[in-house]
PDB file of C-alpha atoms in Angstrom:
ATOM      1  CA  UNK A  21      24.102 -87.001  -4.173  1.00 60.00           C
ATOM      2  CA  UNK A  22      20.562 -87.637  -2.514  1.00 73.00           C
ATOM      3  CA  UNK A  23      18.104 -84.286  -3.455  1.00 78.00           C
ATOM      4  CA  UNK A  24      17.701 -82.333   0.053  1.00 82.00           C
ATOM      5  CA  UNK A  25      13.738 -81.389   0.874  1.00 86.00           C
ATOM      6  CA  UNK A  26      15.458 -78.778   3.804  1.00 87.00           C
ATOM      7  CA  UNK A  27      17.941 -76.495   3.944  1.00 87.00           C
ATOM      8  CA  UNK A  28      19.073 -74.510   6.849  1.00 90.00           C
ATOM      9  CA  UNK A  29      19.629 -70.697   6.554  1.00 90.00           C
ATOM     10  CA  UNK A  30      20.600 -67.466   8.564  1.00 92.00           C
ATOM     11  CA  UNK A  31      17.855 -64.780   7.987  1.00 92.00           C
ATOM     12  CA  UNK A  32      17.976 -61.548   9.233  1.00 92.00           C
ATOM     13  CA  UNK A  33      15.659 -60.564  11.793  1.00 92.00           C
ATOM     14  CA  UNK A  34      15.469 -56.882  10.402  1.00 90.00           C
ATOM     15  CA  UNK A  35      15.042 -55.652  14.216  1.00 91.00           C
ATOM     16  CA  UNK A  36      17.640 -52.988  14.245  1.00 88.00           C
ATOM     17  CA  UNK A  37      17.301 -52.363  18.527  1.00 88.00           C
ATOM     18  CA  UNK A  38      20.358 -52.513  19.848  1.00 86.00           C
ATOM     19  CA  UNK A  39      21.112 -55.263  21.609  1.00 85.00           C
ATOM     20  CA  UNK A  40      18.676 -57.780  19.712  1.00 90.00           C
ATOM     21  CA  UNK A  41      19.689 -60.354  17.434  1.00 91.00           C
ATOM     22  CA  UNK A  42      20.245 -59.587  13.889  1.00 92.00           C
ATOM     23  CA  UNK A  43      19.858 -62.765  12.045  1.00 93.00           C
ATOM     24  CA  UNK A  44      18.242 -66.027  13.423  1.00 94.00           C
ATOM     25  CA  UNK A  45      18.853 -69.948  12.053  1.00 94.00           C
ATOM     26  CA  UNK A  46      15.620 -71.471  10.072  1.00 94.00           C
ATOM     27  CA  UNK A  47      15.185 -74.432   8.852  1.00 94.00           C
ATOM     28  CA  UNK A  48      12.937 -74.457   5.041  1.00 92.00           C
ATOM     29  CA  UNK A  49      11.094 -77.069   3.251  1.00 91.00           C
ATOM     30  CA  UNK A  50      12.639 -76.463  -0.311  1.00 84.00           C
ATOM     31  CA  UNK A  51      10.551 -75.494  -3.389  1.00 82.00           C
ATOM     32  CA  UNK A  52      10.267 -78.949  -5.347  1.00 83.00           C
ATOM     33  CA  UNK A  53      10.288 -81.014  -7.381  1.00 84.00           C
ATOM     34  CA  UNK A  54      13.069 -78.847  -8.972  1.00 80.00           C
ATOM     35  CA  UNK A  55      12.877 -77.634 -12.653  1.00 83.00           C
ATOM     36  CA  UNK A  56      14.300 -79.496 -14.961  1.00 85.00           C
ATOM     37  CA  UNK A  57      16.659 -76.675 -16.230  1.00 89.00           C
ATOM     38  CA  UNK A  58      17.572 -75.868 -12.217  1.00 84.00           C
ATOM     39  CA  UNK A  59      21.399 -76.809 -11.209  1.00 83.00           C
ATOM     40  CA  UNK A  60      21.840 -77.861  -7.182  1.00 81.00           C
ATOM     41  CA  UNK A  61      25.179 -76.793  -6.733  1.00 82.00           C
ATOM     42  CA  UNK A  62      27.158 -77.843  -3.081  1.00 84.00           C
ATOM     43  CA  UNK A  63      28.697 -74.928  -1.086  1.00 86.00           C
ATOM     44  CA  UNK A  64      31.956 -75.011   0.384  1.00 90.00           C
ATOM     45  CA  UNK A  65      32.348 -71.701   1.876  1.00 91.00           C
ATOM     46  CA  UNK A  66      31.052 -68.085   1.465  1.00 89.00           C
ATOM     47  CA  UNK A  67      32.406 -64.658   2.217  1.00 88.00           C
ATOM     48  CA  UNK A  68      30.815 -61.997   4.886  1.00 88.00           C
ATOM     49  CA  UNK A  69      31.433 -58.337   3.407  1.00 83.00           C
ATOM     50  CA  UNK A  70      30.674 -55.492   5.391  1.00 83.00           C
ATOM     51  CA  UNK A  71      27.426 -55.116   3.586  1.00 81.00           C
ATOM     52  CA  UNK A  72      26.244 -58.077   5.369  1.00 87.00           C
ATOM     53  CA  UNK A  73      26.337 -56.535   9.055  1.00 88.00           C
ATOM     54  CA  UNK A  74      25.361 -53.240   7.417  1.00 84.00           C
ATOM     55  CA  UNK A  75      22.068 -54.202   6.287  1.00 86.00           C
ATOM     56  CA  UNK A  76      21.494 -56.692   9.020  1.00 89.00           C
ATOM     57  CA  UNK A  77      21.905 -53.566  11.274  1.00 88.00           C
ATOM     58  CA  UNK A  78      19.887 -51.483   9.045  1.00 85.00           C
ATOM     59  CA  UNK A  79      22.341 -49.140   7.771  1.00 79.00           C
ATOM     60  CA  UNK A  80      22.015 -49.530   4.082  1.00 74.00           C
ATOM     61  CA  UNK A  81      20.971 -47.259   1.950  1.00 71.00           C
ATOM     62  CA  UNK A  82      18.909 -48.501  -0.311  1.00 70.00           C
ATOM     63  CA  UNK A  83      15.860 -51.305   0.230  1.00 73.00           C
ATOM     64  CA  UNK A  84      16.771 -54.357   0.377  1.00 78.00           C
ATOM     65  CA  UNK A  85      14.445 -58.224   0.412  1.00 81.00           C
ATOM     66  CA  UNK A  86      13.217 -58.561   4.059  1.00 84.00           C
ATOM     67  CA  UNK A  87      14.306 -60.982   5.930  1.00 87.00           C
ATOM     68  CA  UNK A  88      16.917 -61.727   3.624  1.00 84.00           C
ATOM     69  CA  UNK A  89      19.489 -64.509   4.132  1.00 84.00           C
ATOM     70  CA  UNK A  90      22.858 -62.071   4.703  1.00 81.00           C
ATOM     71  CA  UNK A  91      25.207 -62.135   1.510  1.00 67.00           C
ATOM     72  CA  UNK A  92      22.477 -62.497  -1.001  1.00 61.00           C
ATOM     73  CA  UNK A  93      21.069 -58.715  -1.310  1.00 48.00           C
ATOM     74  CA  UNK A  94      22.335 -55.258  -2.595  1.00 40.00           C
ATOM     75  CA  UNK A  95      26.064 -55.487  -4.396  1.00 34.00           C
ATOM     76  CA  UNK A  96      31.727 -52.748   0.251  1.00 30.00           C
ATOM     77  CA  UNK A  97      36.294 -52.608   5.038  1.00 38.00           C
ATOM     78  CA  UNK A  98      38.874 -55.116   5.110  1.00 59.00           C
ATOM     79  CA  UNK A  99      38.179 -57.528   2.474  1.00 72.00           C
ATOM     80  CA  UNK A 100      37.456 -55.112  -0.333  1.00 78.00           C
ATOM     81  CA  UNK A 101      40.763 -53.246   0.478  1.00 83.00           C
ATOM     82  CA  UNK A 102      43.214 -56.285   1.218  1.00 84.00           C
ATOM     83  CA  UNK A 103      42.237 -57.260  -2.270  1.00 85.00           C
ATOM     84  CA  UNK A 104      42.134 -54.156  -3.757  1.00 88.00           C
ATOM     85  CA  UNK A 105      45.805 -54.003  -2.101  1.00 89.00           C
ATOM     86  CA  UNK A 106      46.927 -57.607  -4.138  1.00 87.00           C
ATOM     87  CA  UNK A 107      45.963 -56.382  -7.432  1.00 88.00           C
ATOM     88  CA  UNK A 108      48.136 -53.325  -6.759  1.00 90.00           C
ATOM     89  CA  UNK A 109      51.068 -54.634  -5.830  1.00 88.00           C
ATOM     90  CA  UNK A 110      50.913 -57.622  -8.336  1.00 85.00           C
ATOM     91  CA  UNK A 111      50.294 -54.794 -10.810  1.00 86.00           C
ATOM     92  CA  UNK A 112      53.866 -52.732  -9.709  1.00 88.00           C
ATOM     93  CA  UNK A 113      52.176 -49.650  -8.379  1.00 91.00           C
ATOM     94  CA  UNK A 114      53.012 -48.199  -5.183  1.00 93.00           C
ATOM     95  CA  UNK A 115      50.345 -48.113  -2.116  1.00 93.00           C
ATOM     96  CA  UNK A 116      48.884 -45.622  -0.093  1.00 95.00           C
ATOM     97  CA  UNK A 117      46.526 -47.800   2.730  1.00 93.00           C
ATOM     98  CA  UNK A 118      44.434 -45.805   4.856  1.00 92.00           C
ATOM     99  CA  UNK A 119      42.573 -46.871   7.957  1.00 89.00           C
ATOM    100  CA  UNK A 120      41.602 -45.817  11.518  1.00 88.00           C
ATOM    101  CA  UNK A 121      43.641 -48.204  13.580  1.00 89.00           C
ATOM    102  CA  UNK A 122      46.923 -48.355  13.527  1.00 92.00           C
ATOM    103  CA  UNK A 123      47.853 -51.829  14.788  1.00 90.00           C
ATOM    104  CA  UNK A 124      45.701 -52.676  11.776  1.00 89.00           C
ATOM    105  CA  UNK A 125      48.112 -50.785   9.491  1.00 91.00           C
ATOM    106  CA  UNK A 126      51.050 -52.263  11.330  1.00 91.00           C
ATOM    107  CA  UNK A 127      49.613 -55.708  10.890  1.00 89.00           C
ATOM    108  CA  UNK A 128      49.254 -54.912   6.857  1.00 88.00           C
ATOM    109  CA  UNK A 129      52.914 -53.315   6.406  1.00 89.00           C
ATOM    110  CA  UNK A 130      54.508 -56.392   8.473  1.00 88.00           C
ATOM    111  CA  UNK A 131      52.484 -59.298   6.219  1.00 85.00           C
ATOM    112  CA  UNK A 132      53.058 -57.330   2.869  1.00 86.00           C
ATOM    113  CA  UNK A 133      56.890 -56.509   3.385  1.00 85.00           C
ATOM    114  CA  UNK A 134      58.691 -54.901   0.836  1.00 86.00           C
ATOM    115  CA  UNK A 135      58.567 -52.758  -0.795  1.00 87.00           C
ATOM    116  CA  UNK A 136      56.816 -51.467   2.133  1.00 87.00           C
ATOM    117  CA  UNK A 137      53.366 -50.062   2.204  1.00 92.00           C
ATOM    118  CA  UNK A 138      52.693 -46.381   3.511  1.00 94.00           C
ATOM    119  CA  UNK A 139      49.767 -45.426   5.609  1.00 94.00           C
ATOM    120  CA  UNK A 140      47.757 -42.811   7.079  1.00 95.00           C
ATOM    121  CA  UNK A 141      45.875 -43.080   9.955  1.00 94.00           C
ATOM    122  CA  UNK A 142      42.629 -40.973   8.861  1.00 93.00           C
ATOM    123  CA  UNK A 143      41.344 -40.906  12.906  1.00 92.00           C
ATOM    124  CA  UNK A 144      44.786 -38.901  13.737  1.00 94.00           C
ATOM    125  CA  UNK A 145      44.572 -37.595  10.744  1.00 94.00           C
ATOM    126  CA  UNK A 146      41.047 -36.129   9.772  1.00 94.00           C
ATOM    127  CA  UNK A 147      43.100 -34.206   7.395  1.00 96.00           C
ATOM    128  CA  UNK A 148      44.129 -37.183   5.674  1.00 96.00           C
ATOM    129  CA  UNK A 149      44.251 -36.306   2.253  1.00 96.00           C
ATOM    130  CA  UNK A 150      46.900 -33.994   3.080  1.00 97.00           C
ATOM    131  CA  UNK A 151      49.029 -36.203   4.299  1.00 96.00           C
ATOM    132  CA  UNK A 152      48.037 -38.380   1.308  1.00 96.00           C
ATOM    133  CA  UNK A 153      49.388 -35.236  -0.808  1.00 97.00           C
ATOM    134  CA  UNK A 154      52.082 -34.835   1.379  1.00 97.00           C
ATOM    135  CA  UNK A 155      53.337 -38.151   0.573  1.00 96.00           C
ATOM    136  CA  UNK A 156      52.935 -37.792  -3.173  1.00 96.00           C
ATOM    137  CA  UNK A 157      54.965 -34.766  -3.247  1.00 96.00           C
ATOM    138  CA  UNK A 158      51.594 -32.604  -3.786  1.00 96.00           C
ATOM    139  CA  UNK A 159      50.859 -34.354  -6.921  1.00 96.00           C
ATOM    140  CA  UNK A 160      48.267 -36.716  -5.552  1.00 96.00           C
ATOM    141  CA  UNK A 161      47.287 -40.116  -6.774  1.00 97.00           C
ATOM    142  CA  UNK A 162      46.225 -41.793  -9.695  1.00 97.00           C
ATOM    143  CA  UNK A 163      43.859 -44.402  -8.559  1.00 96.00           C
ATOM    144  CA  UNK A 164      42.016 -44.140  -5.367  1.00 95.00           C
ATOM    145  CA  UNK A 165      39.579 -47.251  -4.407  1.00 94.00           C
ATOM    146  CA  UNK A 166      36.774 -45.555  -2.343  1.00 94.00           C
ATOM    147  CA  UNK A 167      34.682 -46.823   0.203  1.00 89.00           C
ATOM    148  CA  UNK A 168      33.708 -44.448   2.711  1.00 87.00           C
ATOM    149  CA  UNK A 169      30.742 -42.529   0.780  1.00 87.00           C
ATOM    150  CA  UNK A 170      29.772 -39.235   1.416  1.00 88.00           C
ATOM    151  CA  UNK A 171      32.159 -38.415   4.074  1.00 89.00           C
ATOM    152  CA  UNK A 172      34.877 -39.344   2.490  1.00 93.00           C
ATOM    153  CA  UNK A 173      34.546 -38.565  -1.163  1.00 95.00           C
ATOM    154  CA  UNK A 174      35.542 -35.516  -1.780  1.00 96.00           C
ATOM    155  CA  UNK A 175      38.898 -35.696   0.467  1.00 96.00           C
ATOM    156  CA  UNK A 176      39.335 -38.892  -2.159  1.00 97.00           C
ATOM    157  CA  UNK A 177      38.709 -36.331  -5.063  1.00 97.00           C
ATOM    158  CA  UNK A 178      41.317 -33.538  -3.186  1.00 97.00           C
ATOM    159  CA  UNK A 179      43.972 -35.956  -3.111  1.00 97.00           C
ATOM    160  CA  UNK A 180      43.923 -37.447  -6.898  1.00 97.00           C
ATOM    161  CA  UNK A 181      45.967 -36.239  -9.395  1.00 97.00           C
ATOM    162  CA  UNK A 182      44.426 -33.740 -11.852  1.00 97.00           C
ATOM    163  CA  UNK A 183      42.902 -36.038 -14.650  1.00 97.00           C
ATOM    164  CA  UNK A 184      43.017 -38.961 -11.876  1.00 97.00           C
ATOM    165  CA  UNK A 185      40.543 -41.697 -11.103  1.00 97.00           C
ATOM    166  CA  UNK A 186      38.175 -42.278  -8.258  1.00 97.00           C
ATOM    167  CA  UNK A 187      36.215 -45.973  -7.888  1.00 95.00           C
ATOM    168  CA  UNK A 188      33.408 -45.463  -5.358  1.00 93.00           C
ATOM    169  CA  UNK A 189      33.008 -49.150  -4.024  1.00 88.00           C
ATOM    170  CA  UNK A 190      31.292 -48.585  -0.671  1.00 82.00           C
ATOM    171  CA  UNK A 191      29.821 -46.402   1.716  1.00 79.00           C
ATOM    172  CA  UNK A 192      31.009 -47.434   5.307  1.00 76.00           C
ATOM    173  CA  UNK A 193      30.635 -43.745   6.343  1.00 75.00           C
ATOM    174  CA  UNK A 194      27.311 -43.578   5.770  1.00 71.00           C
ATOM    175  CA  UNK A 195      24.541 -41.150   3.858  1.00 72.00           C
ATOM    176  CA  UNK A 196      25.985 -37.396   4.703  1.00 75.00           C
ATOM    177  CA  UNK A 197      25.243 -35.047   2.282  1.00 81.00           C
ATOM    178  CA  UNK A 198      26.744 -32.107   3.961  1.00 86.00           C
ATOM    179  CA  UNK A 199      29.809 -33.530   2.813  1.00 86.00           C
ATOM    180  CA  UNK A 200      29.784 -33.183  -0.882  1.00 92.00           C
ATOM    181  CA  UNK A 201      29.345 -29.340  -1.016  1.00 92.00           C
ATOM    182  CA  UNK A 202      32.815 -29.239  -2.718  1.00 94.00           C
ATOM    183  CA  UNK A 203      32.171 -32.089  -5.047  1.00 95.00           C
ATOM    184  CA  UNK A 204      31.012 -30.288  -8.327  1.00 96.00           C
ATOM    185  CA  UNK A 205      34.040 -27.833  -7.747  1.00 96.00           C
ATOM    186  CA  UNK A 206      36.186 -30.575  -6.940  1.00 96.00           C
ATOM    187  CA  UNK A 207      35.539 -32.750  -9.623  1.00 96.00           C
ATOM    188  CA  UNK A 208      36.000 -29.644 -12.411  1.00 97.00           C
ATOM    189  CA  UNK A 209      38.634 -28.184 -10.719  1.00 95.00           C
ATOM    190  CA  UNK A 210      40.971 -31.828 -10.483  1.00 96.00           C
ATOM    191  CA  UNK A 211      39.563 -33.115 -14.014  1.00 97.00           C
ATOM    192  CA  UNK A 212      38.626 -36.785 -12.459  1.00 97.00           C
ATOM    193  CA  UNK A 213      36.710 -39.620 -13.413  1.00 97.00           C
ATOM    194  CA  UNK A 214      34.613 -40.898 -10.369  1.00 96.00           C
ATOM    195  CA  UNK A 215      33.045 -44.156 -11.581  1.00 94.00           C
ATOM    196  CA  UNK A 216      30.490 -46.231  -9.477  1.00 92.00           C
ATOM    197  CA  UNK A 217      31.526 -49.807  -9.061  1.00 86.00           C
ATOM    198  CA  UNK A 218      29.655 -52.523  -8.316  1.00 80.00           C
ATOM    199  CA  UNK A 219      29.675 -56.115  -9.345  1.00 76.00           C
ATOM    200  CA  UNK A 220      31.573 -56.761 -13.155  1.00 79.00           C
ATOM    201  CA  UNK A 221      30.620 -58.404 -16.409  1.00 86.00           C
ATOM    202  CA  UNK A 222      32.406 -61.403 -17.494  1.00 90.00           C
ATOM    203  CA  UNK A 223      34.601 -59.725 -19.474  1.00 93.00           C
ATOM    204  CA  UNK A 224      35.822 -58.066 -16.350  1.00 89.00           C
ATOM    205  CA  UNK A 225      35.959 -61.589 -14.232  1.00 89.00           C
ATOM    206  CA  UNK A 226      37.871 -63.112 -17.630  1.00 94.00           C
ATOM    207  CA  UNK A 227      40.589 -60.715 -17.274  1.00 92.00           C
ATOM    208  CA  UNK A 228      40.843 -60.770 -13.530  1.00 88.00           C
ATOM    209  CA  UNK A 229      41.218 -64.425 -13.707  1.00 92.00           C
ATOM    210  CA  UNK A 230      43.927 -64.272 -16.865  1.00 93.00           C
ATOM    211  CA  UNK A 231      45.707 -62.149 -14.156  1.00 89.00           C
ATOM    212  CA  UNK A 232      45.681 -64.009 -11.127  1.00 89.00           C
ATOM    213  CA  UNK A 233      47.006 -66.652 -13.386  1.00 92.00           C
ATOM    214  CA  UNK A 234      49.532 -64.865 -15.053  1.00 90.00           C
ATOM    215  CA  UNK A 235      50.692 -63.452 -11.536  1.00 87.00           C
ATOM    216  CA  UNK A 236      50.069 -66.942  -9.675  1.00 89.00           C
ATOM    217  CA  UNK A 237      48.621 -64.828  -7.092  1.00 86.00           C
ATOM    218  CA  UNK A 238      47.584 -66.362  -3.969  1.00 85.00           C
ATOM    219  CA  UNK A 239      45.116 -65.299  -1.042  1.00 84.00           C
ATOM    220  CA  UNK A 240      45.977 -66.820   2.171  1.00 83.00           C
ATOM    221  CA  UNK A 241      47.733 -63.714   3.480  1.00 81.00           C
ATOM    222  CA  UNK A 242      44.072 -61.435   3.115  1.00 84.00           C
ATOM    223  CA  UNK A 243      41.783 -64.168   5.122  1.00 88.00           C
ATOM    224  CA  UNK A 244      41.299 -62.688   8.420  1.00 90.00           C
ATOM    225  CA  UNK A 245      38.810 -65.819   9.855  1.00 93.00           C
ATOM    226  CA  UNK A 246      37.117 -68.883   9.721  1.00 94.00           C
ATOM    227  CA  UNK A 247      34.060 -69.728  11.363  1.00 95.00           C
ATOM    228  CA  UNK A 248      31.600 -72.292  11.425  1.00 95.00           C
ATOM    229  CA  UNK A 249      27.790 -72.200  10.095  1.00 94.00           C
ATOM    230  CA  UNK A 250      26.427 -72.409  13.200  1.00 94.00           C
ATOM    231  CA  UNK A 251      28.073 -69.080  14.620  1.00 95.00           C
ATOM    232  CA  UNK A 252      27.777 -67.083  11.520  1.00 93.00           C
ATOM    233  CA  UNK A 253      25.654 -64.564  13.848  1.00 94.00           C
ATOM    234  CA  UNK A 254      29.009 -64.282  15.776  1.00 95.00           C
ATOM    235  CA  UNK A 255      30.715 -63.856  12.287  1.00 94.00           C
ATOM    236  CA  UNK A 256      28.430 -61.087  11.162  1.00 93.00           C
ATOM    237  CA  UNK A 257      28.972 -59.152  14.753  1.00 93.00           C
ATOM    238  CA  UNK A 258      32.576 -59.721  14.645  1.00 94.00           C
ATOM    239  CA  UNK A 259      33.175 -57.745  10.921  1.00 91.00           C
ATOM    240  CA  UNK A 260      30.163 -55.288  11.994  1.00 90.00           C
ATOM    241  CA  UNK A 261      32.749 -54.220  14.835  1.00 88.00           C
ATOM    242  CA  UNK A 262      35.375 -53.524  12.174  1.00 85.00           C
ATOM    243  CA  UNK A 263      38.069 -56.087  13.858  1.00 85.00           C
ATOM    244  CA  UNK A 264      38.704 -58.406  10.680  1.00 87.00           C
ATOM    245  CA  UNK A 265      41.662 -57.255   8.482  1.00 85.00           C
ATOM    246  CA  UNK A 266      40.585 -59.319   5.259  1.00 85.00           C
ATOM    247  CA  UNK A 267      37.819 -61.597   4.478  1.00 88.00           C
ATOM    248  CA  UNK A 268      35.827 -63.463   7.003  1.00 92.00           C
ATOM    249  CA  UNK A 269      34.905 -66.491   5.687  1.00 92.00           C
ATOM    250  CA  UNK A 270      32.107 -68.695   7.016  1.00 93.00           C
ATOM    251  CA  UNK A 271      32.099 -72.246   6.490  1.00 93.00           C
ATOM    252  CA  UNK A 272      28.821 -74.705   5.089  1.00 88.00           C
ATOM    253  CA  UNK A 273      30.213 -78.043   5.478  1.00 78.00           C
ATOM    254  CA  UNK A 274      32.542 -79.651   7.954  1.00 65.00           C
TER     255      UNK A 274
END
């Protein structure tokens, strides 16, 4: 393979009116000649996370490189929980899927099948950890995968067991500290471990792979879409709307 001088690339525009375009197509002159110790690796495909629209529509929470190509800053709804959902299941345990539409959590229940998958809609429910107890017999869970933030923390924390887990992965609700008044009180009263996670070591990736192995897991039933390079701006608007149920995957070659 030929060394490219160019590369094309979707920066972000970091104009957060609404209405304007959030990331634009450049072309760049590449930084050579290339180190001897650098690798030039071909891309097949990449993965749009939430993230991605949340910081091109400046909603994250933390700073972040300006202009940034989308997918390469910060370390969070549908493709962190449809996966989260495979490890479950391959791992026996029984599911509790939340969301706020419920042809969403039709579509999920129908492509899953049995043993079937029980949901709450948190929008009809803003109570939802009650039904979550409700479900679970008042006991609560043992493992909740969180990624609401603030406003939805500490109705996680209500509705795990005492002793229980709680792995804060995103924060799709946004910065809203009146929220957490309960969380000291919560987290004493319930016992629980609420652990921060972000991206794992390679110990971590090791054993995930060992288990996709061992399970011969597949992932065609949590891809949502495919699009193209050139309408990756499309991509981006389409999971900032929250319509994907899954990844969104965005194509680099043809």
């Amino acid at each position: 393979m030929s060394q490219p001088t160019q590369r094309q690339a979707w920066r972000r525009t970091d104009d957060h009116t609404k209405g304007t375009p959030k990331v634009k197509l450049v072309t760049e002159d590449l930084p050579l000649p290339l180190h001897p110790t650098f690798v030039l690796i071909k891309v097949h495909a990449v993965a749009l996370n939430y993230r991605d629209a949340n910081i091109a529509n400046g909603g994250n929470p933390w700073p972040v490189t300006p202009n940034g190509i989308p997918g390469n800053d910060a370390a969070g709804t549908g493709g962190v929980s449809t996966f989260a959902l495979k490890l479950a299941r391959a791992s026996g345990l029984r599911v509790i899927l939340t969301s706020s539409s419920d042809e969403k959590l039709e579509q999920i229940k129908k492509q899953f099948g049995k043993p079937e998958i029980q949901t709450v809609n948190y929008k009809t429910h803003p109570e939802w950890h009650k039904e979550v107890l409700r479900l679970t017999n008042g006991v609560g869970v043992d493992l909740i995968v969180e990624n609401g933030g603030s406003s939805s923390l500490v109705q996680s924390m209500e509705c795990t067991r005492r002793g229980g887990i709680v792995s804060q992965v995103g924060y799709l609700g946004g910065p809203k500290s009146e929220h957490l008044k309960e969380f000291v009180s919560t987290i004493i009263d319930r016992r629980l471990n609420v652990r921060g996670i972000n991206a794992g070591s390679k110990d971590d990736q090791d054993e995930l792979m060992a288990a996709i192995s061992a399970t011969q897991m597949t992932f065609e039933d949590i891809l949502d879409s495919t699009w193209s390079f050139d309408k990756a701006d499309e991509a981006i608007a389409y999971v900032w709307q929250g319509k994907q149920v899954g990844k969104v995957i965005v194509k680099l070659d043809d």
